DNA sequence: GTCTATAACGTGATAGAC
DNA sequence: GTCTATCACGTTATAGAC
């Protein structure tokens, strides 16, 4: 809403801190990264950092929010037709398979944030609710276009798709030989009367 | 191998510590539980505990091992025919839905243990490998009995089943209204020519 | 507004008395 | 086998200089 893109989000120092934090969260995970580490790599001391972000968890939330704002990735699938939506899902899995750090981060956070008192709890609940709703919508659209096999229930298939993405990530983290993309696209195609092109 | 069942596993104090640790790991998770907490609830001091289990991680491994020994649950599905195997999978999900603490514990550990240097890494890799192999075996048996729909690939379906169990648990932890058992049994029945009785 | 210095606490782990 | 005492470290948070 501001005229220059910077003041809308905060100072340059804030941006630097956010970049550094995201890097370290990716490569080392949230819990294993200390506020001191992030501060040192940002060229300031750790209380200096805590002036900008009062707690480590506030910093985490800012990183997550900015990732959504910048990449628009996690749930911003609206406006796509059903087949494109499923294609993006598979493409997202393929992209994840090139970034182990961020997969670890989100896998860890998803389960950490299961605790109702976790600072990112509401964020993840909203993220999952929104993604699920988008998927149900896309699948229902496909159903009315007779592009879905007749025994597919959109509500259940949506839960399956999300569960497969999460669960396959765990298997892939434990054993990098796991073919996340192959397993996911096999399921996607099992929903459709006509297979998705190019996968 | 010892004559009385006790000395095979350790002293009564060890058993008490293991019980207490499992309780606390279930209710608060591994990382949020301190060695001091476990020791206090066991009626000893924390160096007293560390005499029996030299590190917190050694204690964790002992808890995991004992759970396997006592319940024989996680991967000891051998000797079951394919349909019974799938039934036990669904029954396990139903049982999990009554014990939030242990679902949180294993969900947390699965992703924590994705790090190759985690003390439980090999344990979880072995656990997943073994479960997957058992499932592939059971599904192949069903395939040769023509009990499987013709387009089902055992290797992929096995990965799907494990991923669905893990992924649905995450959704259920974030939103307890999630129907883990329904979603899992729907997938199981979608594999079979004849639906599983009683689900 | 921004940061340095420091506090106050909890953690896992160890040394050595009993 | 269990204890007291202590260590070194990481954590969040605050007081106050610039």
mmCIF file of N, CA, C and O in Angstrom, chain B residues 25 49 53 81 109 121 140 143 146 177 185 196:
data_model
loop_
_atom_site.group_PDB
_atom_site.id
_atom_site.type_symbol
_atom_site.label_atom_id
_atom_site.label_comp_id
_atom_site.label_asym_id
_atom_site.label_seq_id
_atom_site.Cartn_x
_atom_site.Cartn_y
_atom_site.Cartn_z
ATOM 1 N N UNK B 25 6.721 -38.101 27.452
ATOM 2 C CA UNK B 25 6.937 -37.915 26.014
ATOM 3 C C UNK B 25 5.599 -37.860 25.293
ATOM 4 O O UNK B 25 5.401 -37.062 24.374
ATOM 5 N N UNK B 49 19.004 -40.510 37.329
ATOM 6 C CA UNK B 49 18.441 -41.098 36.109
ATOM 7 C C UNK B 49 19.533 -41.385 35.092
ATOM 8 O O UNK B 49 19.559 -42.445 34.461
ATOM 9 N N UNK B 53 20.439 -44.356 32.247
ATOM 10 C CA UNK B 53 20.444 -44.071 30.799
ATOM 11 C C UNK B 53 21.398 -42.905 30.575
ATOM 12 O O UNK B 53 21.096 -41.773 30.962
ATOM 13 N N UNK B 81 -2.443 -62.590 6.523
ATOM 14 C CA UNK B 81 -2.728 -62.520 5.099
ATOM 15 C C UNK B 81 -3.029 -61.071 4.736
ATOM 16 O O UNK B 81 -3.185 -60.210 5.589
ATOM 17 N N UNK B 109 8.677 -37.261 16.204
ATOM 18 C CA UNK B 109 9.917 -38.020 16.068
ATOM 19 C C UNK B 109 10.200 -38.360 14.616
ATOM 20 O O UNK B 109 11.354 -38.310 14.176
ATOM 21 N N UNK B 121 17.456 -41.816 13.991
ATOM 22 C CA UNK B 121 17.346 -41.863 12.530
ATOM 23 C C UNK B 121 17.294 -43.296 12.014
ATOM 24 O O UNK B 121 16.370 -43.665 11.285
ATOM 25 N N UNK B 140 1.053 -57.887 -2.781
ATOM 26 C CA UNK B 140 1.359 -58.818 -3.881
ATOM 27 C C UNK B 140 0.609 -60.127 -3.713
ATOM 28 O O UNK B 140 0.140 -60.721 -4.692
ATOM 29 N N UNK B 143 -2.738 -59.457 -4.884
ATOM 30 C CA UNK B 143 -2.763 -59.329 -6.346
ATOM 31 C C UNK B 143 -2.833 -60.711 -6.995
ATOM 32 O O UNK B 143 -3.624 -60.936 -7.926
ATOM 33 N N UNK B 146 -6.096 -62.203 -7.071
ATOM 34 C CA UNK B 146 -7.056 -61.384 -7.814
ATOM 35 C C UNK B 146 -8.010 -60.634 -6.900
ATOM 36 O O UNK B 146 -9.162 -60.395 -7.238
ATOM 37 N N UNK B 177 -11.460 -32.761 14.095
ATOM 38 C CA UNK B 177 -12.671 -33.201 13.397
ATOM 39 C C UNK B 177 -12.334 -34.051 12.173
ATOM 40 O O UNK B 177 -13.226 -34.661 11.575
ATOM 41 N N UNK B 185 -9.730 -45.892 5.386
ATOM 42 C CA UNK B 185 -10.438 -47.093 4.951
ATOM 43 C C UNK B 185 -11.041 -46.898 3.555
ATOM 44 O O UNK B 185 -11.164 -47.850 2.793
ATOM 45 N N UNK B 196 -13.431 -54.417 2.513
ATOM 46 C CA UNK B 196 -13.109 -54.996 3.818
ATOM 47 C C UNK B 196 -14.371 -55.008 4.675
ATOM 48 O O UNK B 196 -15.082 -54.004 4.759
#
